[in-house]
PDB file of C-alpha atoms in Angstrom:
ATOM      1  CA  ILE A   1     136.737  98.926-201.893  1.00  0.00           C
ATOM      2  CA  TRP A   2     136.630  97.027-198.608  1.00  0.00           C
ATOM      3  CA  ASP A   3     140.191  97.801-197.608  1.00  0.00           C
ATOM      4  CA  GLU A   4     139.784 101.387-198.613  1.00  0.00           C
ATOM      5  CA  SER A   5     136.677 101.735-196.423  1.00  0.00           C
ATOM      6  CA  ALA A   6     138.398 100.532-193.184  1.00  0.00           C
ATOM      7  CA  GLY A   7     137.080 102.494-190.283  1.00  0.00           C
ATOM      8  CA  GLU A   8     134.052 103.621-192.234  1.00  0.00           C
ATOM      9  CA  SER A   9     131.493 101.313-190.640  1.00  0.00           C
ATOM     10  CA  LEU A  10     128.449 102.684-192.485  1.00  0.00           C
ATOM     11  CA  LEU A  11     130.084 102.161-195.879  1.00  0.00           C
ATOM     12  CA  GLN A  12     131.251  98.687-194.904  1.00  0.00           C
ATOM     13  CA  ILE A  13     127.655  97.759-193.674  1.00  0.00           C
ATOM     14  CA  GLN A  14     126.351  98.813-197.131  1.00  0.00           C
ATOM     15  CA  LEU A  15     129.050  96.745-198.787  1.00  0.00           C
ATOM     16  CA  LEU A  16     128.072  93.689-196.641  1.00  0.00           C
ATOM     17  CA  THR A  17     124.469  94.204-197.566  1.00  0.00           C
ATOM     18  CA  ALA A  18     125.328  94.479-201.242  1.00  0.00           C
ATOM     19  CA  LEU A  19     127.517  91.339-201.011  1.00  0.00           C
ATOM     20  CA  ARG A  20     124.611  89.447-199.438  1.00  0.00           C
ATOM     21  CA  THR A  21     122.432  90.404-202.390  1.00  0.00           C
ATOM     22  CA  PHE A  22     125.169  89.559-204.824  1.00  0.00           C
ATOM     23  CA  VAL A  23     125.762  86.073-203.306  1.00  0.00           C
ATOM     24  CA  SER A  24     122.013  85.432-203.310  1.00  0.00           C
ATOM     25  CA  SER A  25     121.753  86.478-206.930  1.00  0.00           C
ATOM     26  CA  LEU A  26     124.686  84.131-207.917  1.00  0.00           C
ATOM     27  CA  GLY A  27     122.972  81.257-206.113  1.00  0.00           C
ATOM     28  CA  TYR A  28     124.906  78.028-206.657  1.00  0.00           C
ATOM     29  CA  GLN A  29     127.498  79.868-208.670  1.00  0.00           C
ATOM     30  CA  SER A  30     128.420  81.969-205.605  1.00  0.00           C
ATOM     31  CA  PRO A  31     131.718  80.162-205.171  1.00  0.00           C
ATOM     32  CA  LEU A  32     132.934  82.286-208.108  1.00  0.00           C
ATOM     33  CA  SER A  33     132.980  85.171-205.601  1.00  0.00           C
ATOM     34  CA  TYR A  34     134.798  83.378-202.751  1.00  0.00           C
ATOM     35  CA  HIS A  35     138.239  84.848-203.578  1.00  0.00           C
ATOM     36  CA  MET A  36     136.782  88.280-202.779  1.00  0.00           C
ATOM     37  CA  LEU A  37     134.180  87.215-200.294  1.00  0.00           C
ATOM     38  CA  MET A  38     136.018  84.983-197.813  1.00  0.00           C
ATOM     39  CA  PRO A  39     138.578  87.558-196.458  1.00  0.00           C
ATOM     40  CA  ILE A  40     135.712  90.076-195.897  1.00  0.00           C
ATOM     41  CA  LEU A  41     133.545  87.366-194.237  1.00  0.00           C
ATOM     42  CA  GLN A  42     136.343  86.251-192.005  1.00  0.00           C
ATOM     43  CA  SER A  43     137.126  89.761-190.889  1.00  0.00           C
ATOM     44  CA  GLY A  44     133.401  90.430-190.289  1.00  0.00           C
ATOM     45  CA  VAL A  45     132.620  87.411-188.149  1.00  0.00           C
ATOM     46  CA  ASN A  46     135.828  87.784-186.052  1.00  0.00           C
ATOM     47  CA  VAL A  47     134.569  89.198-182.681  1.00  0.00           C
ATOM     48  CA  ASP A  48     138.111  90.335-181.926  1.00  0.00           C
ATOM     49  CA  SER A  49     138.217  92.682-184.956  1.00  0.00           C
ATOM     50  CA  PRO A  50     138.080  96.420-184.203  1.00  0.00           C
ATOM     51  CA  ASP A  51     134.887  96.869-186.165  1.00  0.00           C
ATOM     52  CA  ALA A  52     133.079  93.799-184.792  1.00  0.00           C
ATOM     53  CA  LEU A  53     130.549  95.782-182.841  1.00  0.00           C
ATOM     54  CA  ASN A  54     129.345  97.598-185.925  1.00  0.00           C
ATOM     55  CA  LEU A  55     129.717  94.900-188.571  1.00  0.00           C
ATOM     56  CA  LEU A  56     128.868  91.625-186.784  1.00  0.00           C
ATOM     57  CA  GLU A  57     125.127  91.623-187.549  1.00  0.00           C
ATOM     58  CA  ASP A  58     125.521  92.151-191.277  1.00  0.00           C
ATOM     59  CA  SER A  59     128.541  89.814-191.447  1.00  0.00           C
ATOM     60  CA  VAL A  60     126.539  87.032-189.833  1.00  0.00           C
ATOM     61  CA  LEU A  61     123.649  87.568-192.288  1.00  0.00           C
ATOM     62  CA  LEU A  62     126.180  87.465-195.157  1.00  0.00           C
ATOM     63  CA  TRP A  63     127.619  84.224-193.742  1.00  0.00           C
ATOM     64  CA  GLU A  64     124.174  82.656-193.594  1.00  0.00           C
ATOM     65  CA  ALA A  65     123.448  83.737-197.214  1.00  0.00           C
ATOM     66  CA  THR A  66     126.811  82.358-198.319  1.00  0.00           C
ATOM     67  CA  LEU A  67     126.030  78.959-196.778  1.00  0.00           C
ATOM     68  CA  SER A  68     122.487  78.905-198.100  1.00  0.00           C
ATOM     69  CA  ASN A  69     123.748  79.478-201.600  1.00  0.00           C
ATOM     70  CA  ALA A  70     126.776  77.236-201.496  1.00  0.00           C
ATOM     71  CA  PRO A  71     126.511  74.058-203.644  1.00  0.00           C
ATOM     72  CA  SER A  72     128.781  72.396-201.074  1.00  0.00           C
ATOM     73  CA  ILE A  73     130.799  73.296-197.984  1.00  0.00           C
ATOM     74  CA  VAL A  74     134.292  74.019-199.179  1.00  0.00           C
ATOM     75  CA  SER A  75     137.346  74.304-196.884  1.00  0.00           C
ATOM     76  CA  GLN A  76     137.095  78.137-196.780  1.00  0.00           C
ATOM     77  CA  LEU A  77     133.553  77.874-195.408  1.00  0.00           C
ATOM     78  CA  MET A  78     134.399  75.047-193.115  1.00  0.00           C
ATOM     79  CA  ASP A  79     137.220  77.062-191.590  1.00  0.00           C
ATOM     80  CA  LEU A  80     134.828  79.867-190.605  1.00  0.00           C
ATOM     81  CA  PHE A  81     132.792  77.692-188.105  1.00  0.00           C
ATOM     82  CA  PRO A  82     134.954  78.314-184.999  1.00  0.00           C
ATOM     83  CA  TYR A  83     134.073  82.022-185.242  1.00  0.00           C
ATOM     84  CA  LEU A  84     130.507  81.026-184.239  1.00  0.00           C
ATOM     85  CA  VAL A  85     131.829  80.090-180.789  1.00  0.00           C
ATOM     86  CA  GLY A  86     133.079  83.594-180.211  1.00  0.00           C
ATOM     87  CA  ILE A  87     129.865  85.076-181.494  1.00  0.00           C
ATOM     88  CA  VAL A  88     127.640  83.006-179.235  1.00  0.00           C
ATOM     89  CA  ASN A  89     129.961  83.574-176.277  1.00  0.00           C
ATOM     90  CA  ARG A  90     129.661  87.323-176.863  1.00  0.00           C
ATOM     91  CA  SER A  91     125.875  87.459-176.965  1.00  0.00           C
ATOM     92  CA  PHE A  92     122.722  85.781-178.115  1.00  0.00           C
ATOM     93  CA  ASP A  93     121.738  88.759-180.299  1.00  0.00           C
ATOM     94  CA  HIS A  94     122.311  86.625-183.467  1.00  0.00           C
ATOM     95  CA  LEU A  95     120.965  83.388-182.075  1.00  0.00           C
ATOM     96  CA  GLU A  96     118.392  82.625-184.753  1.00  0.00           C
ATOM     97  CA  VAL A  97     120.899  83.228-187.596  1.00  0.00           C
ATOM     98  CA  GLY A  98     123.573  81.338-185.648  1.00  0.00           C
ATOM     99  CA  VAL A  99     121.280  78.298-185.321  1.00  0.00           C
ATOM    100  CA  ASN A 100     120.550  78.473-189.029  1.00  0.00           C
ATOM    101  CA  ILE A 101     124.254  78.499-189.694  1.00  0.00           C
ATOM    102  CA  VAL A 102     124.735  75.412-187.469  1.00  0.00           C
ATOM    103  CA  GLU A 103     121.906  73.737-189.355  1.00  0.00           C
ATOM    104  CA  ASP A 104     123.535  74.489-192.770  1.00  0.00           C
ATOM    105  CA  TYR A 105     126.887  73.108-191.596  1.00  0.00           C
ATOM    106  CA  THR A 106     125.229  70.043-190.159  1.00  0.00           C
ATOM    107  CA  ILE A 107     123.282  69.274-193.321  1.00  0.00           C
ATOM    108  CA  PHE A 108     125.850  70.145-195.997  1.00  0.00           C
ATOM    109  CA  GLY A 109     129.044  69.565-194.044  1.00  0.00           C
ATOM    110  CA  GLY A 110     127.946  66.115-192.845  1.00  0.00           C
ATOM    111  CA  SER A 111     130.311  63.850-190.898  1.00  0.00           C
ATOM    112  CA  GLU A 112     133.303  65.841-192.064  1.00  0.00           C
ATOM    113  CA  PHE A 113     131.867  68.898-190.339  1.00  0.00           C
ATOM    114  CA  LEU A 114     131.228  66.825-187.183  1.00  0.00           C
ATOM    115  CA  LYS A 115     134.766  65.463-187.188  1.00  0.00           C
ATOM    116  CA  SER A 116     136.448  68.755-187.879  1.00  0.00           C
ATOM    117  CA  HIS A 117     134.326  70.978-185.618  1.00  0.00           C
ATOM    118  CA  GLY A 118     132.551  68.720-183.162  1.00  0.00           C
ATOM    119  CA  THR A 119     134.267  70.430-180.217  1.00  0.00           C
ATOM    120  CA  SER A 120     133.245  73.957-181.414  1.00  0.00           C
ATOM    121  CA  LEU A 121     129.727  72.719-182.061  1.00  0.00           C
ATOM    122  CA  ALA A 122     129.527  71.301-178.568  1.00  0.00           C
ATOM    123  CA  ASN A 123     130.825  74.625-177.162  1.00  0.00           C
ATOM    124  CA  VAL A 124     128.185  76.537-179.160  1.00  0.00           C
ATOM    125  CA  LEU A 125     125.303  74.311-177.894  1.00  0.00           C
ATOM    126  CA  ASP A 126     126.606  74.240-174.303  1.00  0.00           C
ATOM    127  CA  THR A 127     126.663  78.013-174.264  1.00  0.00           C
ATOM    128  CA  ILE A 128     123.197  78.321-175.685  1.00  0.00           C
ATOM    129  CA  VAL A 129     121.361  75.579-173.683  1.00  0.00           C
ATOM    130  CA  GLY A 130     120.774  76.661-170.120  1.00  0.00           C
ATOM    131  CA  ASN A 131     121.681  80.289-170.838  1.00  0.00           C
ATOM    132  CA  VAL A 132     118.933  81.421-173.114  1.00  0.00           C
ATOM    133  CA  ASN A 133     115.186  82.113-172.366  1.00  0.00           C
ATOM    134  CA  ASP A 134     112.546  79.689-173.471  1.00  0.00           C
ATOM    135  CA  LYS A 135     112.186  81.329-176.986  1.00  0.00           C
ATOM    136  CA  GLY A 136     115.950  80.940-177.535  1.00  0.00           C
ATOM    137  CA  LEU A 137     115.799  77.325-176.425  1.00  0.00           C
ATOM    138  CA  LEU A 138     112.859  76.600-178.743  1.00  0.00           C
ATOM    139  CA  THR A 139     114.937  78.092-181.593  1.00  0.00           C
ATOM    140  CA  THR A 140     117.767  75.775-180.782  1.00  0.00           C
ATOM    141  CA  LEU A 141     115.918  72.450-180.195  1.00  0.00           C
ATOM    142  CA  PRO A 142     115.362  71.696-183.918  1.00  0.00           C
ATOM    143  CA  VAL A 143     119.073  71.775-184.658  1.00  0.00           C
ATOM    144  CA  ILE A 144     119.805  69.490-181.704  1.00  0.00           C
ATOM    145  CA  ASP A 145     117.118  67.202-182.978  1.00  0.00           C
ATOM    146  CA  LEU A 146     118.588  67.369-186.508  1.00  0.00           C
ATOM    147  CA  LEU A 147     122.062  66.397-185.163  1.00  0.00           C
ATOM    148  CA  ILE A 148     120.719  63.382-183.339  1.00  0.00           C
ATOM    149  CA  GLN A 149     118.716  62.233-186.400  1.00  0.00           C
ATOM    150  CA  LEU A 150     121.588  62.627-188.825  1.00  0.00           C
ATOM    151  CA  PHE A 151     124.263  61.299-186.482  1.00  0.00           C
ATOM    152  CA  PRO A 152     122.508  59.014-183.961  1.00  0.00           C
ATOM    153  CA  GLN A 153     125.804  57.363-182.801  1.00  0.00           C
ATOM    154  CA  GLU A 154     128.109  60.345-182.895  1.00  0.00           C
ATOM    155  CA  ALA A 155     126.017  63.318-181.796  1.00  0.00           C
ATOM    156  CA  PRO A 156     124.616  62.229-178.393  1.00  0.00           C
ATOM    157  CA  PRO A 157     128.053  61.654-176.772  1.00  0.00           C
ATOM    158  CA  LEU A 158     129.416  64.848-178.426  1.00  0.00           C
ATOM    159  CA  ILE A 159     126.611  67.068-177.132  1.00  0.00           C
ATOM    160  CA  SER A 160     125.920  65.149-173.955  1.00  0.00           C
ATOM    161  CA  SER A 161     126.465  68.180-171.699  1.00  0.00           C
ATOM    162  CA  ALA A 162     123.765  70.141-173.574  1.00  0.00           C
ATOM    163  CA  LEU A 163     121.469  67.113-173.532  1.00  0.00           C
ATOM    164  CA  GLN A 164     121.948  66.767-169.703  1.00  0.00           C
ATOM    165  CA  VAL A 165     121.009  70.408-169.205  1.00  0.00           C
ATOM    166  CA  LEU A 166     117.902  69.836-171.353  1.00  0.00           C
ATOM    167  CA  THR A 167     117.001  66.912-169.208  1.00  0.00           C
ATOM    168  CA  TRP A 168     117.416  68.935-166.091  1.00  0.00           C
ATOM    169  CA  LEU A 169     115.302  71.735-167.466  1.00  0.00           C
ATOM    170  CA  VAL A 170     112.527  69.394-168.371  1.00  0.00           C
ATOM    171  CA  THR A 171     112.676  67.681-165.013  1.00  0.00           C
ATOM    172  CA  TRP A 172     112.888  70.685-162.769  1.00  0.00           C
ATOM    173  CA  SER A 173     111.564  73.679-164.689  1.00  0.00           C
ATOM    174  CA  GLN A 174     107.989  74.847-164.264  1.00  0.00           C
ATOM    175  CA  VAL A 175     108.141  76.544-167.621  1.00  0.00           C
ATOM    176  CA  TRP A 176     108.247  73.459-169.785  1.00  0.00           C
ATOM    177  CA  ASN A 177     105.116  71.611-170.560  1.00  0.00           C
ATOM    178  CA  VAL A 178     104.106  68.148-171.728  1.00  0.00           C
ATOM    179  CA  GLN A 179     103.479  69.316-175.268  1.00  0.00           C
ATOM    180  CA  MET A 180     107.162  70.421-175.568  1.00  0.00           C
ATOM    181  CA  ILE A 181     108.419  67.168-174.213  1.00  0.00           C
ATOM    182  CA  LEU A 182     106.245  65.129-176.603  1.00  0.00           C
ATOM    183  CA  HIS A 183     107.200  67.268-179.590  1.00  0.00           C
ATOM    184  CA  HIS A 184     110.924  66.739-178.991  1.00  0.00           C
ATOM    185  CA  SER A 185     110.779  63.379-177.235  1.00  0.00           C
ATOM    186  CA  ASP A 186     113.678  61.898-179.191  1.00  0.00           C
ATOM    187  CA  LEU A 187     116.012  64.527-177.672  1.00  0.00           C
ATOM    188  CA  PHE A 188     115.105  63.482-174.137  1.00  0.00           C
ATOM    189  CA  ILE A 189     115.430  59.770-174.923  1.00  0.00           C
ATOM    190  CA  HIS A 190     118.992  60.312-176.042  1.00  0.00           C
ATOM    191  CA  ALA A 191     119.732  62.609-173.166  1.00  0.00           C
ATOM    192  CA  ASN A 192     118.833  59.901-170.687  1.00  0.00           C
ATOM    193  CA  LEU A 193     120.896  57.082-172.395  1.00  0.00           C
TER     194      LEU A 193
END
């Protein structure tokens, strides 16, 4: 149905929504659908595809649902992560879902994810930190915190550029307050090391 609906964005959006419900219904058995799901997902999260403008939002939501229901991160899912760089570079419209996707990869992909996609992860965080408003930054801080907690040796050097921008923001911005610094103090300790 997907291939036959090429160019019919409204139909494809409905298919993406139905697939998201299907994946959520399958739960941890969702890998049974990967043979059908992965090509659709890869096409939908590719910002260079002709229908990206119309399908990206629903594709990113399907990606998040797929990760949330995956019993583990398999290679097909791992291979999707670099697409997040293009999505974040394009706009911050999907920031909250994008941060959830990073969190899922961080938790379930573990050190393999960090080794395979550390550069892409650093690019995503570098693009976000310093370029989003305060709300966007507050959305992103927990995943930076999670990275540092799970990978205290590997993460700080990998995301040092984002940590330096955070330090600058805290030091020079009038918007930040003491409560924010205290709540995320471990981030700023690593940023200054």
